[in-house]
Amino acid sequence: MNPFSSGTRLRDMIRAIRACKTAAEERAVVRKECAAIRAAINENDPDYRHRNLAKLMFIHMLGYPTHFGQMECLKLIASPGFPEKRIGYLGLMLLLDERQEVLMLVTNSLKQDLNHTNQYIVGLALCALGNICSAEMARDLAPEVERLLQFRDPNIRKKAALCSIRIIKKVPDLAENFINPATSLLREKHHGVLITGVQLCTDLCKISTEALEHIRKKCTDGLVRTLKDLANSPYSPEYDIAGITDPFLHIRLLKLLRVLGEGDADASDTMNDILAQVATKTESNKVAGNAILYECVQTIMSIEDNGGLRVLAINILGRFLSNRDNNIRYVALNMLMKAVTADAQAVQRHRATILECVKDSDASIRKRALELVYVLVNETNVKPLAKELIDYLEVSDHDFRGDLTAKICSIVAKFSPEKIWYIDQMLKVLAEAGNYVKDEVWYALIVVISNASELHGYTVRALYRAFQTSAEQETLVRVTVWCIGEYGDMLVNNVGMLDIEDPITVTESDAVDVVEIAIKRHASDLTTKVMALVALLKLSSRFPSCSERIREIIVQFKGSFVLELQQRAIEFNSIIAKHQNIRSTLVERMPVLDEATFIGRRAGSLPGAASTPTVPSVSLPNGVAKPVAPLVDLLDLSSDDAPAASSSGGGDLLQDLLGVDLSPASQQSGAGQASKSGNDVLLDLLSIGSPSVQSSSSTVDILSSNSTNKAPVFIVG
C-alpha cells in the first residue's frame, strides 16, 4: 500500500512526519499526504472520510493550511452515526471559526442534533455550538439551548449552561430568556451543573440590569446557604482538593456574591457572616486555600462598607505578604493597592512588611511594593519611610535605582515638613544616586535653596562635604558648583552656622579647587562645565586673592573645540583682565525665584515662556527691543537678558565692555534708523543673528539648562 494513500492510518502519518530530519522533509511528507486527501475528497470516498479528517486536524495543528477539508466536516456532521459525527464536530471546532461563511451551512445540522434522541449526539452539538457560535447561529438555536437547560441528564444541562454563556455574550438581547432557567440551576446538587449555573448567572448579571435585580432579590439567600453548606461539608473524595471541598465552586460562588453585593447594602449584609466564616476557617497553607482566601478578600473589598470585615481582609493580605511564593505576594500587593482607598489605616499597619517587599529580589514585587509605599506616604510618616527608602538606595540594584530615586524625590518634595529636612534628604539622594535624578528635580532643589536665605551657608557647607565623597554623581556636582558660585563667601567665612553642624574650615583656594575638579573631570558634560565656568567668574569677584588662578583655569578653555566653552572662556577672561570696574555688578547673586511660579510651571498649570504676559521692554544699543525678564536664568546657561542697568550708564558699560564706539545713530530707538555698519558689528560680536529673530524671542524659562544657546558676553550673573 502506498504510505501516503487515503487508507494510511493516522498513526503511520504521524510516524512519517516525526521521522523527518529537516523542515523540508516534513513539508514534503505533508504535501504528499494533503495531495492524497484531496484525491480522496474528489472521489467522494465515504469509507476513509473520518480518517482523512483526523489527518487534516493533525496537519492543521502543525500550522499547514487545511481549508480544502472544511466541507468534509459538514458531510461527517450530517452522517447518522455517532463516530462520524464526533470526528465531524471536532474538525468543525478546530478547522473553522465563527467568521467562516461555511458555518452557515451547519446551522440546520446543529438544530437537528440538538433535538436528537441520543443524548451523546446532543452533547456533541452543544459542545460545538459553545465553541464556534456566531450571533446568527445564537438567534436561530437559542430556543433549543434554553429547552436543554431542563434536560434530564446533568451532563447535558451542564453543557447547555456553558453554551448559554456563549449565546448571551454574542447576543445580549437574548439574556432575558435565560434568567429563569439559569436561576433554577442554582438549586442543583450536582456540582458540575451548579458551577456552570453560577457562572451563567454571573454573566447574566454583568450583561443585564434586569437579571441582576432578579437574581439579587430571589437568589442571594440561597447562594449564601449553598456556600455555607459547601464550607462546612465533610470530606468528600469526589470533590476534595488539598483538604478543601471543591475550591472551584467556592470561587465561583464568591464571584457571584461579589457582583450581587456591589452597590446593595441589604445583599451585602446577608453575606457578611458567611464571608467572615470563609475568611477565618479556610487554611492558607495550600494553593487551593489561598485561592479561596484571595477571592474572599476581593469580594469583601467590593461589597458595601463593613469596617470589621475589611480589616480582616487586609490582615489576610498582610499574611500573604509573608508567604514564600512570589505569586501570592504579588497578588497581595495588587489587592492592597486597591484597598488603600477603602481603608488606608488598616493597610498602614502592614507598612513594615510592605517595605521589606521593596527590598525583594524579584523585580516585579519590588516595583509593585514601591508603588504601594508611595501611596501610603503622608505627612505623619514621611520621615521614617523616606529614611528607609534612602537607606535601601545605597544597596539597591542599578536597574531599580531609577524608579526608586524618582519615587523618593517625589515623596520628599510633596510631604517635606520643613525646608532644611527637604534639603538634607535631597542631598542624600544626590550623593547616592545623583546620576539617576532627573533635571527638573535638581532645578527644583536650586529654587528651594535660593528661597531659603537662612540656610544658604548650611547648604553650601553640606554640599562641600558631600562633594568630597561623591564627586562622581553628576547632578550633585552641578548643584555644588552652582551653590559655591553663589554662596562661596559663606562657605569660607562660615556664615549662618547652625547648632546641628560640625565646624568646618574651608579656604578660598579649597572652594576654587572644587570648581576646578568639576570642570576638569573627564566625565563632566557640557552643562556641568559651563556652570563651572560661570561659578569661577563669580568667585573671581568674591575671592580677589584667587583671581589670577581662576583666570588661568578659564584661559585653558580658550582653545576648546566646544564653541560654547571657547566663547565663554574668552568672554570671562576679558571681564577678569580688562573690566574690573563692572565685574562685581555683573556677578551679583541671583535674584530669589518665586517657588509658586516654578511649581506651577513644572505642573503645567502656567503657560510656557512664549505666552508670558507682556512686560516693560528696554531698548538695547543695537536697536533690538527686548523684554526685561523678571525671572532671570538661574543657571546662566542660556540667558541673553541683561540685569536691568541704570538708564544713564547702561550704554557706557556695554561700550566699555565691548570696546565698540557706538555712534548716536546706532542708539536710536527704531531699528530701521540704526546705522547699518554699527548694527552689523554689534550683532556679529554678540552672535545673536538678525534683529527680527531677537525681537520675537520669548522670556527665558526658569532654570533653563540648554547649554547650546550662546550667552552674550555681558550676561553672567
XYZ file of C-alpha atoms in Angstrom:
717
model
C 0.000 0.000 0.000
C 1.188 3.497 -0.791
C 2.202 5.028 2.578
C 0.512 8.249 1.517
C -2.734 6.844 0.168
C -6.032 7.801 1.739
C -6.048 4.476 3.531
C -2.942 5.327 5.556
C -3.656 5.308 9.232
C -3.237 8.496 11.252
C -0.628 6.764 13.385
C 1.522 5.953 10.329
C 1.353 9.534 9.066
C 2.433 10.871 12.462
C 5.369 8.440 12.495
C 6.422 9.535 8.996
C 6.308 13.219 9.997
C 8.238 12.660 13.221
C 10.919 10.707 11.339
C 11.753 13.772 9.218
C 15.185 15.215 9.891
C 14.591 18.661 8.359
C 11.717 21.075 7.852
C 11.938 20.485 4.094
C 11.371 16.743 4.582
C 8.384 17.472 6.814
C 6.882 19.809 4.208
C 7.313 17.130 1.568
C 5.548 14.499 3.676
C 2.673 16.885 4.484
C 2.399 17.909 0.822
C 2.102 14.283 -0.335
C -0.432 13.466 2.364
C -2.535 16.530 1.512
C -2.469 15.520 -2.156
C -3.739 12.056 -1.240
C -6.504 13.560 0.930
C -7.552 15.898 -1.915
C -7.769 12.954 -4.267
C -9.956 11.072 -1.798
C -12.198 14.144 -1.383
C -12.591 14.444 -5.176
C -13.530 10.751 -5.382
C -16.108 11.362 -2.618
C -14.879 8.255 -0.791
C -17.040 7.836 2.363
C -15.056 4.935 3.810
C -11.981 6.923 4.757
C -13.595 10.355 5.250
C -13.289 10.298 9.031
C -9.657 9.119 8.793
C -8.765 11.845 6.310
C -10.329 14.498 8.540
C -8.360 13.238 11.546
C -5.175 13.601 9.480
C -6.204 17.100 8.422
C -6.659 18.099 12.057
C -3.136 16.935 12.885
C -1.748 18.778 9.839
C -3.671 21.888 10.917
C -2.076 21.735 14.385
C 1.342 21.693 12.697
C 0.431 25.018 11.073
C -0.247 23.963 7.472
C -3.332 25.164 5.510
C -6.288 22.784 5.603
C -9.151 24.888 4.276
C -9.866 22.393 1.489
C -11.186 19.936 4.093
C -13.846 22.177 5.639
C -16.711 20.705 3.635
C -15.710 17.229 4.801
C -16.571 18.340 8.347
C -20.102 19.190 7.258
C -20.504 15.837 5.485
C -19.415 13.932 8.582
C -21.731 16.012 10.812
C -24.612 15.123 8.504
C -23.809 11.402 8.867
C -26.183 9.420 11.074
C -23.580 7.594 13.169
C -22.049 8.878 16.405
C -18.352 8.112 15.484
C -18.596 10.127 12.236
C -20.391 12.992 13.975
C -17.760 13.067 16.723
C -14.907 13.491 14.213
C -17.009 15.965 12.198
C -17.764 18.208 15.187
C -14.159 18.025 16.382
C -12.985 19.100 12.925
C -15.619 21.846 12.876
C -14.312 23.343 16.140
C -10.678 23.034 15.091
C -10.660 23.934 11.387
C -13.371 26.613 11.383
C -14.261 29.658 13.428
C -17.309 31.894 13.673
C -16.105 34.149 10.821
C -16.227 31.389 8.177
C -19.146 31.628 5.755
C -19.229 27.815 5.538
C -20.527 27.846 9.101
C -23.969 28.963 7.936
C -24.416 25.570 6.278
C -24.087 23.692 9.569
C -26.878 25.505 11.437
C -29.579 23.094 10.279
C -27.491 20.027 11.221
C -26.896 21.529 14.668
C -30.609 22.131 15.146
C -31.410 18.528 14.259
C -28.710 17.171 16.564
C -29.872 19.371 19.465
C -33.249 17.626 19.146
C -31.724 14.155 18.677
C -32.871 11.260 20.846
C -29.269 10.207 21.547
C -28.015 12.369 24.424
C -24.397 11.900 23.363
C -25.104 13.408 19.953
C -26.910 16.273 21.729
C -23.785 16.751 23.845
C -21.598 16.927 20.703
C -23.835 19.610 19.189
C -23.841 21.666 22.418
C -20.062 21.428 22.710
C -19.567 22.612 19.108
C -22.110 25.421 19.468
C -20.483 26.616 22.689
C -17.140 26.930 20.899
C -17.959 28.437 17.473
C -21.391 30.021 17.891
C -21.874 33.227 15.889
C -24.553 35.863 16.506
C -26.764 34.475 13.701
C -26.466 30.920 14.991
C -27.214 32.134 18.543
C -30.509 33.703 17.447
C -31.514 30.585 15.487
C -30.602 27.988 18.116
C -31.271 29.808 21.420
C -34.717 28.161 21.959
C -33.203 24.651 21.693
C -30.424 25.503 24.138
C -32.898 27.095 26.563
C -35.009 23.930 26.475
C -31.969 21.733 27.149
C -31.277 23.615 30.412
C -34.096 21.433 31.868
C -32.876 18.185 30.274
C -32.944 15.091 32.484
C -29.226 14.285 32.172
C -26.921 16.548 34.279
C -24.118 16.452 31.694
C -26.449 17.894 29.049
C -27.659 20.595 31.468
C -24.036 21.483 32.222
C -23.141 21.770 28.525
C -26.313 23.731 27.811
C -25.393 26.225 30.546
C -21.922 26.711 29.059
C -23.450 27.126 25.606
C -25.906 29.688 27.021
C -22.974 31.796 28.267
C -21.636 31.998 24.713
C -25.079 32.874 23.336
C -25.784 35.768 25.732
C -22.306 37.198 25.117
C -22.883 37.134 21.361
C -26.466 38.435 21.560
C -27.072 40.291 24.875
C -30.717 40.869 23.867
C -31.382 37.172 24.474
C -30.282 37.388 28.128
C -33.823 37.859 29.474
C -34.844 34.480 28.003
C -32.276 32.671 30.172
C -32.946 34.346 33.541
C -35.469 31.840 34.912
C -33.747 28.681 33.578
C -30.416 29.945 34.958
C -31.754 30.613 38.456
C -33.265 27.106 38.542
C -29.747 25.685 38.067
C -28.637 27.306 41.341
C -30.699 24.710 43.234
C -28.800 21.795 41.671
C -26.970 19.294 43.870
C -24.667 18.129 41.076
C -21.525 20.251 41.373
C -20.838 20.269 37.636
C -24.270 21.700 36.844
C -24.152 24.068 39.829
C -20.805 25.600 38.897
C -21.924 26.259 35.310
C -25.225 27.664 36.575
C -23.372 30.040 38.905
C -21.158 31.174 36.021
C -24.185 31.692 33.773
C -25.879 33.824 36.450
C -22.677 35.843 36.924
C -22.514 36.659 33.206
C -26.232 37.434 33.113
C -25.783 39.945 35.956
C -22.952 41.670 34.084
C -24.924 41.884 30.853
C -28.461 42.665 32.067
C -29.563 45.001 34.858
C -32.916 43.213 34.931
C -31.168 39.892 35.539
C -29.018 41.439 38.273
C -32.039 42.728 40.175
C -33.935 39.464 39.751
C -31.052 37.247 40.927
C -30.187 39.640 43.764
C -33.761 39.548 45.025
C -34.525 35.849 44.532
C -31.225 34.003 44.893
C -28.919 35.794 47.364
C -30.136 33.857 50.390
C -29.918 30.570 48.526
C -26.374 31.275 47.353
C -25.304 32.129 50.901
C -26.770 28.820 52.122
C -25.024 26.924 49.325
C -21.676 28.489 50.188
C -22.233 27.787 53.881
C -23.054 24.125 53.204
C -20.005 23.856 50.976
C -17.687 25.435 53.545
C -19.000 23.142 56.326
C -19.305 19.974 54.239
C -17.491 16.843 55.435
C -14.724 15.147 53.497
C -15.864 14.129 50.033
C -13.274 12.269 47.912
C -15.143 13.115 44.714
C -14.607 16.863 45.118
C -11.746 17.115 47.626
C -8.624 19.102 46.661
C -5.927 19.530 49.333
C -8.478 19.002 52.091
C -10.950 21.566 50.678
C -14.245 20.565 49.119
C -14.494 21.802 45.538
C -12.469 25.056 45.682
C -13.572 25.864 42.118
C -17.202 26.068 43.222
C -16.116 28.123 46.254
C -14.508 30.689 43.957
C -17.419 30.847 41.502
C -19.894 31.411 44.342
C -17.740 34.158 45.838
C -17.514 35.910 42.455
C -21.291 35.836 42.032
C -21.816 37.142 45.584
C -19.386 39.973 44.813
C -21.467 41.021 41.801
C -24.691 40.835 43.813
C -23.350 42.702 46.854
C -21.713 45.561 44.986
C -23.853 48.644 45.389
C -26.534 46.946 47.516
C -26.382 47.244 51.310
C -29.068 44.627 52.018
C -27.413 41.937 49.925
C -24.057 42.822 51.475
C -25.457 42.387 54.994
C -26.861 38.998 54.045
C -23.453 37.670 53.018
C -21.300 39.254 55.770
C -21.425 36.257 58.117
C -20.522 33.623 55.537
C -17.681 35.777 54.177
C -16.269 36.128 57.689
C -16.571 32.359 58.157
C -14.783 31.573 54.881
C -12.055 34.125 55.675
C -11.366 32.710 59.132
C -11.806 28.957 58.585
C -10.023 28.440 55.262
C -6.475 27.154 55.636
C -3.784 29.229 53.946
C -1.025 26.619 53.729
C -2.291 25.206 50.416
C -2.686 26.781 46.996
C -6.416 25.963 46.897
C -6.952 27.645 50.280
C -5.034 30.745 49.210
C -7.109 30.981 46.029
C -10.337 30.931 48.050
C -8.979 33.487 50.546
C -7.906 35.831 47.760
C -11.320 35.629 46.121
C -12.958 36.169 49.510
C -10.834 39.289 50.067
C -11.830 40.639 46.657
C -15.483 40.068 47.480
C -15.188 41.764 50.886
C -13.460 44.802 49.331
C -16.113 45.085 46.592
C -19.353 44.832 48.574
C -20.811 47.652 50.652
C -18.814 49.014 53.590
C -18.222 46.831 56.622
C -15.233 48.056 58.618
C -14.588 44.851 60.577
C -14.662 42.628 57.506
C -12.327 44.936 55.600
C -9.779 44.900 58.410
C -9.988 41.094 58.374
C -9.457 41.057 54.598
C -6.455 43.388 54.778
C -4.942 41.235 57.536
C -5.243 38.225 55.221
C -3.357 40.172 52.559
C -0.747 41.034 55.179
C -0.275 37.301 55.783
C 0.069 36.787 52.048
C 2.990 39.248 52.033
C 4.902 36.916 54.353
C 4.356 33.927 52.061
C 7.378 32.469 50.308
C 5.533 32.201 46.999
C 6.243 35.254 44.832
C 2.914 34.946 43.012
C 0.957 35.159 46.270
C 2.935 38.198 47.407
C 2.412 39.920 44.069
C -1.376 39.473 44.062
C -1.448 40.650 47.691
C 0.381 43.864 46.751
C -2.027 44.378 43.847
C -5.018 43.955 46.131
C -3.549 46.246 48.803
C -3.203 48.977 46.178
C -6.982 48.836 45.740
C -7.605 48.510 49.481
C -5.732 51.735 50.310
C -8.611 53.841 49.043
C -11.097 51.905 51.208
C -9.162 51.675 54.489
C -5.737 53.281 54.427
C -5.308 52.975 58.195
C -5.616 49.185 58.116
C -3.054 48.977 55.304
C -0.684 51.237 57.265
C -0.380 48.514 59.922
C 1.442 46.344 57.396
C 3.836 49.114 56.364
C 6.918 47.310 57.685
C 6.122 44.165 55.694
C 5.483 46.201 52.556
C 8.835 47.968 52.997
C 10.533 44.582 53.164
C 8.930 43.728 49.822
C 10.629 46.802 48.326
C 13.917 45.014 49.050
C 12.767 41.734 47.463
C 14.927 40.003 44.882
C 12.008 39.774 42.429
C 11.866 42.905 40.250
C 8.070 42.868 39.755
C 7.452 42.616 43.507
C 9.905 45.457 44.176
C 8.161 47.785 41.742
C 4.680 46.944 42.996
C 5.735 47.376 46.633
C 7.374 50.713 45.824
C 4.162 51.957 44.219
C 2.241 50.890 47.317
C 4.690 52.607 49.682
C 4.359 55.761 47.599
C 0.574 55.687 48.085
C 0.938 55.087 51.837
C 3.151 58.124 52.486
C 1.548 61.068 54.279
C 2.654 63.996 56.450
C 2.866 61.872 59.595
C 5.013 59.016 58.305
C 7.094 60.689 55.599
C 10.257 60.894 57.720
C 10.597 57.209 58.676
C 9.516 55.991 55.239
C 11.898 58.332 53.427
C 14.725 57.218 55.709
C 14.045 53.548 54.974
C 13.931 54.126 51.228
C 17.088 56.258 51.188
C 18.919 53.663 53.278
C 17.894 50.993 50.788
C 19.005 53.224 47.917
C 22.617 52.606 48.976
C 22.385 48.856 48.314
C 19.673 48.655 45.646
C 20.243 47.193 42.185
C 21.224 49.637 39.479
C 18.219 48.596 37.372
C 15.886 49.581 40.204
C 17.581 52.836 41.219
C 15.875 54.953 38.581
C 12.363 54.115 39.799
C 13.379 54.247 43.461
C 15.094 57.626 43.092
C 12.108 59.132 41.265
C 9.688 57.978 43.991
C 11.908 59.230 46.826
C 12.300 62.650 45.212
C 8.551 62.889 44.652
C 7.788 61.863 48.262
C 10.292 64.323 49.734
C 9.061 67.204 47.574
C 5.386 66.504 48.259
C 5.402 65.891 52.006
C 8.507 67.668 53.363
C 7.603 69.326 56.694
C 10.415 71.924 56.507
C 12.998 73.179 54.052
C 16.051 72.005 55.972
C 14.715 68.438 56.031
C 13.945 68.654 52.311
C 17.462 69.872 51.538
C 19.055 67.181 53.725
C 17.117 64.355 52.074
C 17.739 65.631 48.577
C 21.467 65.891 49.241
C 21.471 62.271 50.449
C 19.730 61.196 47.253
C 22.132 63.225 45.099
C 25.101 61.707 46.907
C 23.851 58.125 46.485
C 22.139 58.219 43.096
C 22.706 61.648 41.593
C 23.157 60.186 38.116
C 19.573 58.888 38.227
C 17.990 62.207 39.269
C 16.008 63.963 36.551
C 16.761 67.546 35.593
C 13.540 69.024 36.937
C 14.331 67.602 40.384
C 17.621 69.428 40.833
C 16.134 72.536 39.225
C 13.510 72.465 41.989
C 16.191 71.935 44.631
C 18.049 75.036 43.458
C 14.822 77.054 43.584
C 14.219 75.938 47.185
C 17.833 76.702 48.169
C 17.656 80.186 46.648
C 14.486 80.894 48.645
C 15.884 79.626 51.971
C 18.141 82.590 52.739
C 18.778 81.446 56.318
C 20.062 78.071 55.020
C 22.444 79.285 52.312
C 25.517 78.798 54.461
C 24.354 75.447 55.820
C 23.536 74.143 52.332
C 26.816 75.146 50.702
C 28.779 73.547 53.526
C 26.728 70.336 53.298
C 27.297 70.225 49.540
C 31.026 70.796 50.022
C 31.192 67.805 52.371
C 29.114 65.618 50.048
C 31.328 66.536 47.083
C 34.392 65.173 48.856
C 32.908 61.642 48.879
C 30.522 61.612 45.870
C 32.213 63.634 43.147
C 31.185 61.035 40.551
C 27.479 61.975 40.835
C 26.907 64.480 38.029
C 23.799 66.117 39.471
C 25.443 66.614 42.858
C 28.405 68.252 41.120
C 26.118 70.711 39.304
C 24.246 71.761 42.428
C 27.530 72.056 44.367
C 29.153 74.200 41.679
C 26.117 76.473 41.472
C 25.939 76.949 45.262
C 29.691 77.626 45.592
C 29.425 80.174 42.785
C 26.564 81.931 44.552
C 27.479 81.448 48.221
C 31.200 80.670 48.175
C 31.956 83.527 50.563
C 29.536 81.995 53.102
C 31.395 78.692 52.804
C 34.771 80.302 53.540
C 33.541 82.612 56.297
C 31.259 80.021 57.990
C 28.276 82.347 57.731
C 24.953 81.081 59.107
C 26.322 78.193 61.209
C 23.560 76.042 62.747
C 23.715 74.182 66.059
C 23.462 70.819 64.294
C 26.563 71.480 62.145
C 30.113 70.409 62.843
C 32.716 73.166 62.434
C 34.493 73.144 59.078
C 37.473 75.121 57.797
C 37.464 75.934 54.090
C 39.861 78.375 52.454
C 39.218 80.343 49.305
C 41.629 78.057 47.492
C 39.690 74.994 48.671
C 36.468 76.405 47.229
C 38.163 77.084 43.903
C 39.592 73.537 43.980
C 36.081 72.085 43.998
C 35.070 74.033 40.897
C 38.351 73.216 39.170
C 37.861 69.493 39.822
C 34.334 69.720 38.439
C 35.382 71.482 35.247
C 38.339 69.182 34.599
C 36.543 65.896 35.319
C 36.586 63.676 32.265
C 33.010 62.583 32.986
C 31.611 66.120 33.257
C 29.262 67.043 30.451
C 28.897 70.420 28.741
C 26.229 71.680 31.168
C 28.445 70.998 34.181
C 31.490 72.644 32.603
C 29.526 75.734 31.590
C 28.113 76.045 35.112
C 31.648 75.674 36.493
C 32.933 78.485 34.240
C 30.174 80.799 35.458
C 30.949 79.822 39.070
C 34.653 80.617 38.512
C 33.808 84.055 37.157
C 31.672 84.765 40.227
C 34.401 83.511 42.577
C 36.929 85.797 40.881
C 34.950 88.701 42.307
C 34.183 87.091 45.674
C 37.811 85.886 46.199
C 40.144 88.610 44.861
C 43.200 86.723 46.135
C 42.411 83.808 43.812
C 41.503 85.959 40.817
C 44.704 85.225 38.902
C 44.464 81.476 39.493
C 40.857 81.489 38.347
C 41.826 83.373 35.201
C 44.465 80.748 34.440
C 41.858 77.990 34.734
C 39.470 79.853 32.440
C 42.175 80.586 29.878
C 42.758 76.865 29.411
C 39.378 76.633 27.684
C 40.047 79.413 25.150
C 41.205 76.756 22.718
C 38.360 74.307 23.420
C 36.804 72.563 20.423
C 33.392 73.133 22.018
C 32.295 76.545 20.821
C 30.190 77.258 23.912
C 33.155 76.702 26.253
C 35.530 78.600 23.993
C 33.247 81.622 23.740
C 32.582 81.798 27.479
C 36.267 81.367 28.302
C 37.233 84.267 26.024
C 34.470 86.500 27.335
C 35.084 85.717 31.010
C 38.836 86.155 30.612
C 38.204 89.575 29.103
C 35.976 90.535 32.019
C 38.570 89.467 34.624
C 41.533 91.051 32.816
C 40.117 94.301 31.449
C 36.863 95.186 33.148
C 37.433 95.146 36.894
C 35.123 98.135 37.344
C 31.977 96.298 36.178
C 32.777 92.734 37.267
C 31.205 92.975 40.718
C 27.974 94.285 39.183
C 27.867 91.505 36.618
C 28.373 88.676 39.116
C 25.939 89.707 41.822
C 23.907 86.935 43.409
C 20.928 85.638 41.500
C 17.588 87.136 42.491
C 15.318 84.851 44.524
C 12.920 82.959 42.291
C 9.270 82.579 43.162
C 8.660 78.975 44.239
C 4.953 79.081 43.421
C 5.677 80.207 39.870
C 8.215 77.453 39.369
C 5.947 74.760 40.819
C 3.078 75.963 38.651
C 5.200 75.839 35.531
C 6.529 72.434 36.410
C 2.996 71.104 36.839
C 1.981 72.633 33.526
C -0.609 74.925 35.083
C 1.125 78.051 33.820
C 1.600 78.905 30.143
C 5.006 78.374 28.599
C 7.644 81.007 28.247
C 6.299 82.088 24.877
C 2.973 83.095 26.417
C 4.434 85.011 29.356
C 2.499 88.255 29.916
C 3.950 91.326 28.295
C 6.489 93.151 30.452
C 8.192 96.501 30.035
C 10.984 96.429 27.470
C 14.277 98.212 27.293
C 15.857 99.453 24.093
C 19.282 97.922 23.722
C 22.037 99.822 21.921
C 21.712 97.675 18.814
C 18.148 98.819 18.392
C 16.597 95.477 19.404
C 13.706 95.864 21.819
C 13.956 93.080 24.410
C 11.748 92.282 27.411
C 13.143 92.821 30.860
C 12.554 89.299 32.214
C 11.609 89.247 35.902
C 12.725 85.601 36.030
C 16.367 85.584 35.026
C 18.018 82.325 34.021
C 19.179 80.918 37.339
C 21.939 78.773 35.922
C 23.355 81.356 33.464
C 23.444 78.739 30.727
C 21.146 80.146 28.083
C 20.050 83.606 29.173
C 20.605 86.555 26.903
C 18.753 89.069 29.089
C 20.929 91.503 30.980
C 20.148 92.630 34.510
C 18.422 95.972 34.412
C 21.177 98.539 34.365
C 20.766 102.162 35.250
C 19.394 104.257 32.420
C 22.358 106.591 32.481
C 25.202 104.100 32.496
C 23.906 101.058 30.607
C 25.198 102.140 27.242
C 28.563 103.215 28.666
C 29.051 99.836 30.372
C 28.295 97.963 27.162
C 30.535 100.273 25.108
C 33.354 99.862 27.621
C 32.947 96.086 27.762
C 32.902 95.520 24.010
C 35.353 98.216 23.015
C 32.945 99.406 20.293
C 32.352 103.066 19.519
C 28.583 103.348 19.406
C 27.537 106.383 17.421
C 24.372 108.292 18.335
C 22.694 106.890 15.247
C 23.177 103.353 16.485
C 21.420 104.164 19.757
C 18.188 105.463 18.289
C 15.029 103.686 19.397
C 13.977 102.381 15.983
C 15.902 99.528 14.442
C 15.262 100.970 10.994
C 17.035 104.214 11.972
C 20.200 102.458 13.166
C 23.443 102.637 11.298
C 23.896 99.513 9.219
C 27.583 99.201 9.879
C 27.232 99.743 13.641
C 24.493 97.109 13.860
C 26.453 94.567 11.846
C 29.496 94.915 14.067
C 27.487 94.579 17.276
C 25.366 91.683 16.031
C 28.498 89.894 14.898
C 30.124 90.413 18.284
C 27.099 89.137 20.181
C 26.326 86.271 17.757
C 22.604 86.897 18.138
C 21.529 86.909 14.492
C 19.120 89.343 12.918
C 17.067 91.893 14.868
C 13.834 90.275 13.686
C 14.796 86.996 15.308
C 15.667 88.682 18.573
C 12.510 90.731 18.706
C 10.441 87.566 18.665
C 12.417 85.760 21.336
C 10.460 84.811 24.402
C 11.179 85.239 28.055
C 13.742 82.724 29.225
C 12.475 79.667 31.015
C 13.138 79.328 34.724
C 16.222 77.259 35.423
C 16.839 76.621 31.714
C 19.863 74.401 31.223
C 20.076 74.440 27.437
C 23.778 74.965 27.102
C 23.680 75.106 23.306
C 22.341 78.698 23.292
C 25.008 81.359 23.128
C 25.177 83.640 26.172
C 26.258 87.205 25.308
C 29.355 88.462 26.967
C 27.549 90.937 29.167
C 25.300 88.366 30.847
C 26.942 86.329 33.585
C 25.025 86.954 36.751
